[in-house]
mmCIF file of C-alpha atoms and ligand atoms in Angstrom:
data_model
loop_
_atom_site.group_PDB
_atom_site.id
_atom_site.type_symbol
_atom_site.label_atom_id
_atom_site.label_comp_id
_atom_site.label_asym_id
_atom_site.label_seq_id
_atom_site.Cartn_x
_atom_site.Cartn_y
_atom_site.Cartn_z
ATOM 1 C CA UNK A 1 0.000 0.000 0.000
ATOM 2 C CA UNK A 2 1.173 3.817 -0.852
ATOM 3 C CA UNK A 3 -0.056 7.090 0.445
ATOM 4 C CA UNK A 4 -1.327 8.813 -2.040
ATOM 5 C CA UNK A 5 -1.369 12.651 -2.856
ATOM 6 C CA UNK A 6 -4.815 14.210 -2.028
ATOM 7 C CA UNK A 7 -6.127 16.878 -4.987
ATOM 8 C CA UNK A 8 -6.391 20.609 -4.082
ATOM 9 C CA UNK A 9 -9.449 22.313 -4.781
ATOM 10 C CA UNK A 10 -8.103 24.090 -7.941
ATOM 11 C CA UNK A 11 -6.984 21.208 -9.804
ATOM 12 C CA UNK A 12 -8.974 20.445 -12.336
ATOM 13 C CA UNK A 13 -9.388 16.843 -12.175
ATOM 14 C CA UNK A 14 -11.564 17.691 -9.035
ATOM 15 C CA UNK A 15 -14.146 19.400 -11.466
ATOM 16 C CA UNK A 16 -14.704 16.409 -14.163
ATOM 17 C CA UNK A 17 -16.698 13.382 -13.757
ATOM 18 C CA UNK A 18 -15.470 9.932 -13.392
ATOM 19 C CA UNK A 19 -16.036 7.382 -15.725
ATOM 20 C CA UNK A 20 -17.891 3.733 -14.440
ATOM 21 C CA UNK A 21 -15.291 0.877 -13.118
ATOM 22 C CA UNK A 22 -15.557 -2.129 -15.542
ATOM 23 C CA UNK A 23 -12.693 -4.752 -14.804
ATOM 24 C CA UNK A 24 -12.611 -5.962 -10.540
ATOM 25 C CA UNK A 25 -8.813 -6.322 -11.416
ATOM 26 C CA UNK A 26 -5.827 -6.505 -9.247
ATOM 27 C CA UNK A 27 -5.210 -2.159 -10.872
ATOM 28 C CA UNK A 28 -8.439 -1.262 -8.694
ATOM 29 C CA UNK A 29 -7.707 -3.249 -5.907
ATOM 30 C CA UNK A 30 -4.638 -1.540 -5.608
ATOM 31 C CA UNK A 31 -6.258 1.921 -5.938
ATOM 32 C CA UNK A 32 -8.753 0.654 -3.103
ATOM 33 C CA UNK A 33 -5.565 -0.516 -0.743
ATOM 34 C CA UNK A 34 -4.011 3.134 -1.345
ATOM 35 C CA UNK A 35 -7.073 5.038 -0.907
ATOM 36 C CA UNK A 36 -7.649 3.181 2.814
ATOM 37 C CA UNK A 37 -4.186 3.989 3.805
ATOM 38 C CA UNK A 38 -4.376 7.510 2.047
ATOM 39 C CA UNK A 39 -8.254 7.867 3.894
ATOM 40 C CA UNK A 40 -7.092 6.761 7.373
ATOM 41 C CA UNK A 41 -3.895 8.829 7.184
ATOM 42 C CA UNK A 42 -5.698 12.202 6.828
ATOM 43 C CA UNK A 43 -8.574 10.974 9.330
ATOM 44 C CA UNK A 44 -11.630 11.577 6.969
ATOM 45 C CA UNK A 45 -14.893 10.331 6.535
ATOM 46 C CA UNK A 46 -14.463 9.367 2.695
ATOM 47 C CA UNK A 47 -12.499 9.669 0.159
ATOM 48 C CA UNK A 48 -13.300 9.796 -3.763
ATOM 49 C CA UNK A 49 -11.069 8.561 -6.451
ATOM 50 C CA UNK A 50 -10.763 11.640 -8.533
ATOM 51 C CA UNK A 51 -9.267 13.374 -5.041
ATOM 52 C CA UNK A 52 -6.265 11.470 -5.634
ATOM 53 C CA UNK A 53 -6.535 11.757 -9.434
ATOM 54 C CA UNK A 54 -7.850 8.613 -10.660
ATOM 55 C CA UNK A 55 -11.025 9.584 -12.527
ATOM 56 C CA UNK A 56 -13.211 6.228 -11.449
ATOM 57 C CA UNK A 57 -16.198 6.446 -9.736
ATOM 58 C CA UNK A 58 -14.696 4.964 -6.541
ATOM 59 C CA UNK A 59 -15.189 6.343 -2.491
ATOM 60 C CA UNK A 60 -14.934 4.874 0.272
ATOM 61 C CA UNK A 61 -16.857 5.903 3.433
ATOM 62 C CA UNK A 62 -16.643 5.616 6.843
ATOM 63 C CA UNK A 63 -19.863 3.530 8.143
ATOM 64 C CA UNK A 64 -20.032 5.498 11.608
ATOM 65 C CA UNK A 65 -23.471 3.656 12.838
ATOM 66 C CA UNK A 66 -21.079 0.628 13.177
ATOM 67 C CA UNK A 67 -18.659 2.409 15.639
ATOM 68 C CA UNK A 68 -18.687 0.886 18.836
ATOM 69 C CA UNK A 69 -16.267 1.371 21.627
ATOM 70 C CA UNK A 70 -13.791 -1.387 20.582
ATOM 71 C CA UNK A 71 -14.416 -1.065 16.765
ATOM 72 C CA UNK A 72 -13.158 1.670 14.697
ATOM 73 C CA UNK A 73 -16.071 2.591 12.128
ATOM 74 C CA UNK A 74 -15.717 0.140 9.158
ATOM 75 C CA UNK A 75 -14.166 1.651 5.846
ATOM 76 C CA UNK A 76 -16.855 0.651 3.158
ATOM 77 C CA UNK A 77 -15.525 0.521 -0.701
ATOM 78 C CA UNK A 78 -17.964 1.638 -3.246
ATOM 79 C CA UNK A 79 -17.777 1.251 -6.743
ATOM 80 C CA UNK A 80 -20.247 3.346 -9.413
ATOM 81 C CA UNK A 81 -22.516 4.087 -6.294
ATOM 82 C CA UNK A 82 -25.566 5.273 -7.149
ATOM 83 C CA UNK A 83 -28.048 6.784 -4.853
ATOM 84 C CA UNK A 84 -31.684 4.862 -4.658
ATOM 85 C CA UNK A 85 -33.776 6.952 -2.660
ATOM 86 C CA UNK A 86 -33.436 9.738 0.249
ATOM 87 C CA UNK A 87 -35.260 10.929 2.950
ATOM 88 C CA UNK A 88 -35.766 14.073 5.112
ATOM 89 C CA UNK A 89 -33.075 17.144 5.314
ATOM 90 C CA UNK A 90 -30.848 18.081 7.989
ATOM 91 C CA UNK A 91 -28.289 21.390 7.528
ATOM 92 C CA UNK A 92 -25.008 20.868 9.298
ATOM 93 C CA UNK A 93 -21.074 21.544 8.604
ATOM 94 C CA UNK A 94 -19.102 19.878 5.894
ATOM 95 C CA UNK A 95 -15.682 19.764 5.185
ATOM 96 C CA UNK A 96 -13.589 18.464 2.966
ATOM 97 C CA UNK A 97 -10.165 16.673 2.410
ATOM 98 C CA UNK A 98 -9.587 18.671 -0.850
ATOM 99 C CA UNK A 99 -10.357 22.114 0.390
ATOM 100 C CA UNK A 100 -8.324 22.154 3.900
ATOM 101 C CA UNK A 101 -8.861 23.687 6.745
ATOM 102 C CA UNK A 102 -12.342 25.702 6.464
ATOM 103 C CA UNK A 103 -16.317 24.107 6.550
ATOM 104 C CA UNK A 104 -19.489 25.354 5.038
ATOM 105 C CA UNK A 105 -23.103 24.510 5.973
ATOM 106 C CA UNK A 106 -24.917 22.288 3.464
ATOM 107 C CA UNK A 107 -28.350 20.708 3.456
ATOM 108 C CA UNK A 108 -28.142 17.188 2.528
ATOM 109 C CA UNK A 109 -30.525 14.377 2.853
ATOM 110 C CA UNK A 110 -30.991 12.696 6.736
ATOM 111 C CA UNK A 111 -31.115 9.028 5.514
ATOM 112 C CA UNK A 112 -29.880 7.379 1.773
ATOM 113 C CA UNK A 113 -29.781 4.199 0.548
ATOM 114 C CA UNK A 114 -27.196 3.572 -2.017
ATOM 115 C CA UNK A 115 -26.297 0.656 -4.529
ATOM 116 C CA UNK A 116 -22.742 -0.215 -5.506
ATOM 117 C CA UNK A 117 -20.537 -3.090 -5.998
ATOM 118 C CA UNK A 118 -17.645 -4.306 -4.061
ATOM 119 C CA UNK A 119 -14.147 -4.772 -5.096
ATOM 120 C CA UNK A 120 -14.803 -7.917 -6.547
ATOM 121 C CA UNK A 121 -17.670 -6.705 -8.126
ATOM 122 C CA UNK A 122 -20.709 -8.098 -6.533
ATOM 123 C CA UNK A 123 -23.926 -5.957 -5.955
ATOM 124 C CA UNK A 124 -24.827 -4.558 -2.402
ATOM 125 C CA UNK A 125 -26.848 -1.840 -0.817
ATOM 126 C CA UNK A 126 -25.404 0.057 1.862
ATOM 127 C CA UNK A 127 -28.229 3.152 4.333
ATOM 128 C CA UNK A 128 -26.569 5.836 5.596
ATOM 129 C CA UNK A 129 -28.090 8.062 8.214
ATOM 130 C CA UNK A 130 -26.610 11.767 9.300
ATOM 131 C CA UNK A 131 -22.863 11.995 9.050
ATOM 132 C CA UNK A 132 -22.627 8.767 6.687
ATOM 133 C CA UNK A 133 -25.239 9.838 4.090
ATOM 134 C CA UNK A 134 -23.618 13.420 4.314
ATOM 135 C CA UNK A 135 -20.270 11.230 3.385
ATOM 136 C CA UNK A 136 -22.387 9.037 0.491
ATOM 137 C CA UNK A 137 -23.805 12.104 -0.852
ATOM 138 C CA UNK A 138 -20.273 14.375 -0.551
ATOM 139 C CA UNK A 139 -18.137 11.459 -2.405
ATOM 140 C CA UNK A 140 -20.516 10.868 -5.266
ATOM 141 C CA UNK A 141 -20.554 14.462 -5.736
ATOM 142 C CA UNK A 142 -17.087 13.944 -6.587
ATOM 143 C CA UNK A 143 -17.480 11.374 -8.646
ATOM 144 C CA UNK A 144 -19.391 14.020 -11.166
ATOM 145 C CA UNK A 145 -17.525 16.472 -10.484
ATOM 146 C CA UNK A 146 -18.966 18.258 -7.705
ATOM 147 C CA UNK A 147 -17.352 19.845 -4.900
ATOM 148 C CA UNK A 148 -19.738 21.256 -1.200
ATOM 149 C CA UNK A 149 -18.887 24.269 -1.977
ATOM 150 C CA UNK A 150 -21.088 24.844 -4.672
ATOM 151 C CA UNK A 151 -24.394 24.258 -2.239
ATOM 152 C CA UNK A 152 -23.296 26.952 0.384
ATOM 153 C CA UNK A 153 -22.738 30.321 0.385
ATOM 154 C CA UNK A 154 -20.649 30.379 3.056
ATOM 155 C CA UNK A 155 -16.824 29.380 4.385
ATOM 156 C CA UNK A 156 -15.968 28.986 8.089
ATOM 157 C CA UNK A 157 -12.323 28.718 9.419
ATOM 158 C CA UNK A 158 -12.666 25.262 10.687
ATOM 159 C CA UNK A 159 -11.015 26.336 14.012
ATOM 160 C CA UNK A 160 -12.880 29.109 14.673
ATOM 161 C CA UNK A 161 -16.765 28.320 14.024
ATOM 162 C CA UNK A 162 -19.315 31.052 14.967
ATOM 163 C CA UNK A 163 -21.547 30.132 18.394
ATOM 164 C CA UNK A 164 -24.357 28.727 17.662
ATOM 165 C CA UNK A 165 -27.346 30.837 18.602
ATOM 166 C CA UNK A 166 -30.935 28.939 19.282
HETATM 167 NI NI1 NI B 201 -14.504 15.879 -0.421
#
């Protein structure tokens, strides 16, 4: 496995859209290996392929409902995810590993189900609720292209948030 080099917002392989995955070979498996080590290393919640340059539609996202006190929150690999159906709204901060160190406030749905396959390309469905469909949603928003920034008006310094007022 290999670090890889996480895309600036700027670049602009961040701003095209990724093409399906068609061969489960040993290439993506790699790409899938350095993405996990590249994902953990910066301590985000998922990862696209296009961030590190690959144009594949590719993410991986942290499953955070599965999070217990002795179990990290499972990395889940998604290949050409596609979201089935969403439910409800919920505004809250979103960052991402592209655009460092400042958040914006985005509406995004509460719950999502999404298809993909797996590395070895078998079929599954994977729900997300709060912070993990905010992930599914953010990462396929890569995958076309898309970056958060577009769907707030907004930037915070991510150390230095406004107070909340009720
Ligand atoms: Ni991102």
């Amino acid at each position: 496995m290999a670090l890889r080099n996480i895309l600036k917002e700027g670049d602009p392989t961040l701003e095209k859209a990724s093409r399906n995955v068609e061969k489960f070979d040993e290439r993506l498996h790699i790409l899938l290996d350095d993405m996990r080590e590249t994902l953990a290393d910066a301590e985000g919640v998922g990862l696209a392929a296009p961030q590190v340059g690959v144009l594949r539609r590719v993410a991986l996202v942290l499953d955070l409902a599965q999070e217990t006190e002795e179990q990290d929150a499972p990395v889940v690999e998604l290949i050409n995810p596609v979201i089935l159906e969403t439910e409800g709204e919920i505004t809250a901060y979103e960052g991402c590993l592209s655009i460092p160190g400042v958040l914006g406030k985005v509406s995004r749905p509460m719950r999502v189900r999404v298809q993909a396959r797996d590395r070895t390309g078998v079929f599954f469905e994977m729900e997300g609720e709060g912070m993990t469909a905010r992930a599914l949603c953010h990462e396929i928003d890569h995958l076309d292209g898309q970056l958060y920034t577009r769907l707030c008006d907004q930037l915070y310094d991510k150390d230095n948030l406004p107070e909340e007022s009720e």
